Amino acid sequence: MTDRSSDSNAAEHPGEPLVTLKNISKSFGPVKVIKDVTVNVYPGQVQVLLGENGAGKSTLIKIMAGVYQPDSGQILINNEPVTLANTRAAEAHGIATIHQELNLVGSMSVAENIMLGRTPKKFGMVDRRELRRQAKDALDRIGLRVDVDTPVGELGIAQQQLVEIAKALSINARVLILDEPTAALTKHETENLFRVVEELRAERVGMLFISHHLEEIAEIGDSVCVLRDGEFIAEVPGSTHEDELVRLMVGRSIDDQFPRRIVEPETPQKVLEVEGLGSKDRFSNISFDVKAGEILGIAGLVGAGRTEVIRAIAGVDRHDAGSVTVRGKRLPKGDVGAAIAAGIGHVPEDRKVQGLVLDATVNENLGYATLKSSSRLGLADFAGQRQKAEEIAKKLRIRMHNIDQPIRSLSGGNQQKAVFGRWIMAASSVLLLDEPTRGVDVGAKVEIYELMNQITAAGGAIVMVSSELPEVLGMSDRILVMRDGEVAGVLSAADATQDAVMTLAALDMDEDQ
Amino acid sequence: MSTATLTKPHQGFDVRKFLANNGALVGLLVLALALFIITPDFLTGPNLLNIGIQVSTVAILAFGMTFVIVAGGIDLSVGSVAALSAMVSGYMFVSSGLPGGLALLVGLLTGLVVGTVNGVASAYGKLHSFIATLAMLSIARGLTLVISDGRPIKTAPEVSFLGGNVGPVPTPIIVLVIAAAVASFILNRTVIGRSMYAVGGNAEAARLSGLPVKQITVTVFALAGLFAALAGLLLAGRLDSAQPQAAAGYELDAIAAVVIGGASLAGGLGRISGTIVGALVLVVIRNGLNLLNVTSFWQQVVIGVVIALAVGMDVLRRKTRSS
């Protein structure tokens, strides 16, 4: 193919591609989001699509899935040009998408979900035996062992995802589009998913894989197509070094992924003290303190109780034992307002569900925590709030057209900065961060880390829960490891290694490796 | 305060955008123009005042409903609460000899209390507001019948005054204007009003930002009850008597007015100006069909189609804008 990049690094591909998006361009109104991009998906190969938020990845996969029509360019399936008028047409050609938001009906069984729309019938009634058999075949294909009669809602997110993959395969999908499938998975679940990917590779299914986790690419990807601002930048082998991938992706090298600057205050004062905190069935006997200028990282496996501890400190959930003290003042249980008044700011795990009012403007979202405290006689201080919001949006470099834009239209990284901004506006001195960079691209990540540096430099204290070990190791001053709802140990950043943290987090857990 | 409009990067007046964002208003103007052309009776002083009087009840009920819907709930009890409030007021005046002014206040207080009960059931009792207020729809109507024994009760002169005229202007229209100003002020300027949008848009995010979601919910329903009571008293004032079956089914008009006015039943969206337009659309259609001698049976069909069209177009517009 003469139109492909002449990059000598270009990956080797066996045989003919299953699907080719050839010289695709797409505009929304005046904005050109995809400019002359070519991507191939080969049988038995994992093609990674890499790029920052806004690079055009999701538009591209939507074109492949039949959601959008390209303005120009061709879609080839087995080298035949086709038109994918809608998602049904794409599915008919064997292209299935596993979205981040899964398309399953929680109250229906695994078998019913897999066979949805194709329920086997006998005398006009559901043939349950055949339903179960076909569903079981589909699950066997990817080696997933769950009871097909279980309601899907009772499965964890990782298993639900596998059910969806089984469903796609059972409709003879030959091309799977995996849109950030690992974003919500633990390390262990991710490995499980990758085992399934290996099996699909052996079955010669072609896969298009999107991920923000660079370290996964070497593990799973055969070839990486890098996009930047809607343009094709390069196609490189999956084994390409992470630093090089980042450089291609952002167009400059990010020297330091974790730019932690430790500040030693003259008199290290304890800002947050947690004593014997416990909540039935969730966590018990959690004690730690955080000093001004310090970042305490909380590591642990998913389900270790990290988020629950953070929520109890923030007053979102009630705890039943122990105490939380901020600057010598003990907080009442389960009272978000009191926690905020004491200087606590909480950046929750899921910004869309817990952090933001998506239809409201950037201005309003920044101002919720200070709506009451800035008011007089019950009247909101619009002018004052707005001025502060504008200053903060500028300071945090929230990229937007204007502050009255619905926050829904911002990219993930900028939305996350707005959640931070709310607490900066409230002048919070203790920030509780739950997965602060989840679903955020590399550039915005570094900005968020810089923000954390600024907060601690100004005497603030930070507690950060993160499932990304490099982040915990790179940004924390001390690391508290949780296991089964208890403190498994505390490490100083200097002594901590991935192995040391994982040993504490997973000790006496049955890790079958 | 007015910087909100000044800082928007408007370059002149964007007609298309205005039309797209004010579909209900455009529809109303087209409707009025059509009626003006078809029938000479439409644009006459008496008919317009008549429209004004009819809009007042629907719109005031709908203002309360706007708070509830913006905050992500629904209140099916407003019609019954309107009737109960007027009935309690009349009963206190006639049977307990309460001074008329106090009887009026007791009527308003009744709505406030019943609304608060709705709010508590919904916020603390964890009942979905649809269920809580469905129950209240029945309870309040039942109490109205119990108190009145199914018969109308004479209202206090102060209540009847609400149904009268001030000079040439019917009092309900004056009350409507004041109620609209108050409702709009609450929704746009107060902390509680702004909080309603946050609670309706995403209650969990609102709670995590420190907004007292339960208190806000109670306040919202209390306000809906208060506005319902005001509408009920207006209605009674016009007839000089509280009727046991007054305002039956009005909750549906109120919901329709709010939704035609651009609010979303999912919460977080809605404006008082939109609600007024929505109420006007409903009333003007009924008025026009009456002038054209269309039977009330067909009127119901037409109203239903209009609601479906108005909301359907709004949904479509949002969809095209967001993609």
Short mmCIF file of N, CA and C in Angstrom, two decimals, chain A residues 175-265:
data_model
loop_
_atom_site.label_atom_id
_atom_site.label_comp_id
_atom_site.label_asym_id
_atom_site.label_seq_id
_atom_site.Cartn_x
_atom_site.Cartn_y
_atom_site.Cartn_z
N VAL A 175 -14.30 -9.06 13.96
CA VAL A 175 -13.52 -7.90 14.37
C VAL A 175 -14.13 -7.36 15.65
N LEU A 176 -13.31 -7.24 16.68
CA LEU A 176 -13.78 -6.71 17.96
C LEU A 176 -13.14 -5.35 18.19
N ILE A 177 -13.99 -4.36 18.48
CA ILE A 177 -13.45 -3.06 18.87
C ILE A 177 -13.55 -2.98 20.39
N LEU A 178 -12.41 -2.87 21.06
CA LEU A 178 -12.41 -2.84 22.52
C LEU A 178 -12.07 -1.42 22.95
N ASP A 179 -13.09 -0.69 23.43
CA ASP A 179 -12.91 0.72 23.78
C ASP A 179 -12.54 0.83 25.26
N GLU A 180 -11.29 1.05 25.53
CA GLU A 180 -10.78 1.15 26.90
C GLU A 180 -11.32 0.06 27.82
N PRO A 181 -11.12 -1.19 27.43
CA PRO A 181 -11.73 -2.27 28.22
C PRO A 181 -11.10 -2.41 29.60
N THR A 182 -9.89 -1.91 29.78
CA THR A 182 -9.21 -2.14 31.06
C THR A 182 -9.39 -0.99 32.03
N ALA A 183 -10.09 0.07 31.59
CA ALA A 183 -10.17 1.28 32.43
C ALA A 183 -10.73 0.98 33.82
N ALA A 184 -11.69 0.06 33.90
CA ALA A 184 -12.34 -0.18 35.19
C ALA A 184 -11.90 -1.51 35.80
N LEU A 185 -10.84 -2.11 35.27
CA LEU A 185 -10.44 -3.43 35.75
C LEU A 185 -9.23 -3.36 36.69
N THR A 186 -9.15 -4.33 37.59
CA THR A 186 -7.95 -4.45 38.42
C THR A 186 -6.87 -5.13 37.59
N LYS A 187 -5.67 -5.12 38.14
CA LYS A 187 -4.54 -5.74 37.47
C LYS A 187 -4.86 -7.20 37.13
N HIS A 188 -5.39 -7.88 38.11
CA HIS A 188 -5.68 -9.30 37.94
C HIS A 188 -6.73 -9.52 36.87
N GLU A 189 -7.79 -8.71 36.92
CA GLU A 189 -8.86 -8.84 35.92
C GLU A 189 -8.34 -8.51 34.53
N THR A 190 -7.43 -7.53 34.46
CA THR A 190 -6.86 -7.17 33.18
C THR A 190 -6.09 -8.35 32.59
N GLU A 191 -5.32 -9.03 33.45
CA GLU A 191 -4.58 -10.20 32.96
C GLU A 191 -5.53 -11.26 32.44
N ASN A 192 -6.62 -11.41 33.14
CA ASN A 192 -7.64 -12.36 32.71
C ASN A 192 -8.17 -12.00 31.32
N LEU A 193 -8.46 -10.72 31.15
CA LEU A 193 -8.96 -10.24 29.86
C LEU A 193 -7.94 -10.51 28.76
N PHE A 194 -6.67 -10.29 29.10
CA PHE A 194 -5.63 -10.47 28.10
C PHE A 194 -5.49 -11.95 27.70
N ARG A 195 -5.75 -12.83 28.66
CA ARG A 195 -5.74 -14.25 28.31
C ARG A 195 -6.81 -14.54 27.26
N VAL A 196 -7.99 -13.92 27.45
CA VAL A 196 -9.07 -14.09 26.48
C VAL A 196 -8.65 -13.52 25.13
N VAL A 197 -7.98 -12.36 25.17
CA VAL A 197 -7.52 -11.75 23.93
C VAL A 197 -6.57 -12.70 23.19
N GLU A 198 -5.69 -13.36 23.97
CA GLU A 198 -4.76 -14.33 23.34
C GLU A 198 -5.53 -15.45 22.65
N GLU A 199 -6.60 -15.91 23.31
CA GLU A 199 -7.37 -16.99 22.70
C GLU A 199 -8.06 -16.53 21.43
N LEU A 200 -8.55 -15.29 21.45
CA LEU A 200 -9.20 -14.75 20.26
C LEU A 200 -8.19 -14.59 19.13
N ARG A 201 -6.97 -14.24 19.52
CA ARG A 201 -5.90 -14.12 18.55
C ARG A 201 -5.71 -15.46 17.84
N ALA A 202 -5.72 -16.53 18.63
CA ALA A 202 -5.55 -17.86 18.07
C ALA A 202 -6.72 -18.21 17.14
N GLU A 203 -7.89 -17.65 17.44
CA GLU A 203 -9.04 -17.91 16.57
C GLU A 203 -9.08 -16.97 15.38
N ARG A 204 -8.06 -16.16 15.24
CA ARG A 204 -7.89 -15.23 14.11
C ARG A 204 -8.95 -14.13 14.10
N VAL A 205 -9.41 -13.75 15.28
CA VAL A 205 -10.27 -12.57 15.38
C VAL A 205 -9.36 -11.35 15.33
N GLY A 206 -9.78 -10.32 14.59
CA GLY A 206 -9.01 -9.08 14.56
C GLY A 206 -9.51 -8.14 15.65
N MET A 207 -8.59 -7.44 16.30
CA MET A 207 -9.03 -6.58 17.39
C MET A 207 -8.47 -5.16 17.26
N LEU A 208 -9.33 -4.19 17.56
CA LEU A 208 -8.90 -2.80 17.62
C LEU A 208 -9.03 -2.40 19.08
N PHE A 209 -7.91 -1.98 19.66
CA PHE A 209 -7.83 -1.86 21.11
C PHE A 209 -7.47 -0.43 21.49
N ILE A 210 -8.28 0.14 22.39
CA ILE A 210 -7.98 1.50 22.85
C ILE A 210 -7.64 1.45 24.32
N SER A 211 -6.56 2.10 24.71
CA SER A 211 -6.20 2.11 26.11
C SER A 211 -5.39 3.35 26.43
N HIS A 212 -5.52 3.80 27.66
CA HIS A 212 -4.66 4.89 28.12
C HIS A 212 -3.47 4.36 28.89
N HIS A 213 -3.48 3.04 29.13
CA HIS A 213 -2.38 2.45 29.90
C HIS A 213 -1.27 2.01 28.95
N LEU A 214 -0.21 2.80 28.93
CA LEU A 214 0.86 2.53 27.96
C LEU A 214 1.50 1.18 28.20
N GLU A 215 1.63 0.79 29.49
CA GLU A 215 2.34 -0.46 29.75
C GLU A 215 1.59 -1.67 29.21
N GLU A 216 0.27 -1.50 28.95
CA GLU A 216 -0.50 -2.62 28.42
C GLU A 216 -0.19 -2.87 26.95
N ILE A 217 0.29 -1.82 26.30
CA ILE A 217 0.45 -1.92 24.85
C ILE A 217 1.50 -2.95 24.47
N ALA A 218 2.62 -2.91 25.18
CA ALA A 218 3.68 -3.86 24.88
C ALA A 218 3.19 -5.27 25.14
N GLU A 219 2.34 -5.40 26.15
CA GLU A 219 1.88 -6.72 26.54
C GLU A 219 0.92 -7.31 25.53
N ILE A 220 0.09 -6.45 24.93
CA ILE A 220 -1.03 -6.99 24.16
C ILE A 220 -1.00 -6.60 22.68
N GLY A 221 -0.38 -5.45 22.36
CA GLY A 221 -0.52 -4.92 21.02
C GLY A 221 0.48 -5.49 20.03
N ASP A 222 0.02 -5.73 18.82
CA ASP A 222 0.95 -6.12 17.75
C ASP A 222 1.47 -4.88 17.06
N SER A 223 0.58 -3.92 16.92
CA SER A 223 0.92 -2.73 16.15
C SER A 223 0.16 -1.56 16.75
N VAL A 224 0.78 -0.39 16.72
CA VAL A 224 0.17 0.78 17.35
C VAL A 224 0.01 1.88 16.32
N CYS A 225 -1.21 2.35 16.17
CA CYS A 225 -1.47 3.47 15.27
C CYS A 225 -1.65 4.71 16.14
N VAL A 226 -0.78 5.68 15.98
CA VAL A 226 -0.81 6.86 16.84
C VAL A 226 -1.52 8.01 16.12
N LEU A 227 -2.50 8.59 16.79
CA LEU A 227 -3.23 9.74 16.25
C LEU A 227 -2.94 10.96 17.11
N ARG A 228 -2.88 12.10 16.47
CA ARG A 228 -2.78 13.34 17.23
C ARG A 228 -3.59 14.41 16.51
N ASP A 229 -4.49 15.07 17.20
CA ASP A 229 -5.35 16.11 16.62
C ASP A 229 -6.01 15.63 15.33
N GLY A 230 -6.46 14.38 15.32
CA GLY A 230 -7.19 13.87 14.16
C GLY A 230 -6.32 13.41 13.01
N GLU A 231 -4.99 13.53 13.18
CA GLU A 231 -4.11 13.13 12.08
C GLU A 231 -3.37 11.85 12.40
N PHE A 232 -3.08 11.10 11.36
CA PHE A 232 -2.27 9.91 11.51
C PHE A 232 -0.82 10.34 11.72
N ILE A 233 -0.20 9.88 12.82
CA ILE A 233 1.17 10.30 13.11
C ILE A 233 2.16 9.22 12.73
N ALA A 234 1.89 8.00 13.17
CA ALA A 234 2.82 6.92 12.85
C ALA A 234 2.17 5.59 13.15
N GLU A 235 2.70 4.54 12.52
CA GLU A 235 2.32 3.20 12.92
C GLU A 235 3.61 2.48 13.32
N VAL A 236 3.64 2.02 14.58
CA VAL A 236 4.87 1.43 15.12
C VAL A 236 4.54 0.08 15.73
N PRO A 237 5.51 -0.79 15.90
CA PRO A 237 5.26 -2.10 16.51
C PRO A 237 4.85 -1.95 17.99
N GLY A 238 4.12 -2.91 18.50
CA GLY A 238 3.66 -2.86 19.88
C GLY A 238 4.79 -2.84 20.88
N SER A 239 5.96 -3.30 20.46
CA SER A 239 7.08 -3.37 21.38
C SER A 239 7.78 -2.03 21.57
N THR A 240 7.30 -1.00 20.88
CA THR A 240 7.94 0.31 20.98
C THR A 240 7.98 0.81 22.42
N HIS A 241 9.08 1.45 22.78
CA HIS A 241 9.25 1.91 24.16
C HIS A 241 8.19 2.95 24.54
N GLU A 242 7.76 2.90 25.80
CA GLU A 242 6.71 3.81 26.28
C GLU A 242 7.04 5.28 26.05
N ASP A 243 8.28 5.63 26.31
CA ASP A 243 8.67 7.04 26.15
C ASP A 243 8.47 7.51 24.72
N GLU A 244 8.78 6.61 23.80
CA GLU A 244 8.62 6.93 22.39
C GLU A 244 7.13 7.08 22.04
N LEU A 245 6.31 6.21 22.62
CA LEU A 245 4.87 6.29 22.38
C LEU A 245 4.33 7.62 22.88
N VAL A 246 4.77 8.01 24.08
CA VAL A 246 4.31 9.30 24.64
C VAL A 246 4.75 10.43 23.73
N ARG A 247 5.98 10.35 23.25
CA ARG A 247 6.49 11.42 22.41
C ARG A 247 5.66 11.54 21.13
N LEU A 248 5.34 10.40 20.53
CA LEU A 248 4.53 10.41 19.31
C LEU A 248 3.13 10.96 19.60
N MET A 249 2.60 10.59 20.75
CA MET A 249 1.23 10.92 21.10
C MET A 249 1.05 12.41 21.38
N VAL A 250 1.97 12.99 22.16
CA VAL A 250 1.79 14.39 22.54
C VAL A 250 2.65 15.32 21.69
N GLY A 251 3.52 14.76 20.87
CA GLY A 251 4.31 15.59 19.97
C GLY A 251 5.49 16.24 20.65
N ARG A 252 5.73 15.87 21.91
CA ARG A 252 6.90 16.36 22.62
C ARG A 252 7.19 15.29 23.64
N SER A 253 8.37 15.32 24.21
CA SER A 253 8.63 14.28 25.19
C SER A 253 8.28 14.80 26.57
N ILE A 254 7.64 13.96 27.36
CA ILE A 254 7.36 14.33 28.73
C ILE A 254 8.45 13.70 29.56
N ASP A 255 9.40 14.54 30.00
CA ASP A 255 10.59 14.02 30.65
C ASP A 255 10.23 13.26 31.90
N ASP A 256 9.34 13.86 32.66
CA ASP A 256 9.07 13.28 33.95
C ASP A 256 7.58 13.01 34.05
N GLN A 257 7.20 11.76 34.06
CA GLN A 257 5.78 11.44 34.14
C GLN A 257 5.20 11.79 35.50
N PHE A 258 6.03 11.71 36.53
CA PHE A 258 5.54 11.98 37.89
C PHE A 258 6.40 13.07 38.53
N PRO A 259 6.08 14.30 38.28
CA PRO A 259 6.96 15.38 38.70
C PRO A 259 6.74 15.78 40.16
N ARG A 260 6.86 14.85 41.09
CA ARG A 260 6.62 15.18 42.49
C ARG A 260 7.73 16.07 43.03
N ARG A 261 7.35 17.21 43.61
CA ARG A 261 8.30 18.07 44.29
C ARG A 261 7.94 18.08 45.76
N ILE A 262 8.82 17.52 46.57
CA ILE A 262 8.53 17.46 48.00
C ILE A 262 8.93 18.77 48.64
N VAL A 263 8.01 19.29 49.45
CA VAL A 263 8.36 20.49 50.21
C VAL A 263 8.40 20.10 51.68
N GLU A 264 9.46 20.52 52.35
CA GLU A 264 9.57 20.22 53.78
C GLU A 264 9.16 21.47 54.54
N PRO A 265 7.98 21.47 55.13
CA PRO A 265 7.61 22.64 55.91
C PRO A 265 8.49 22.73 57.17
#
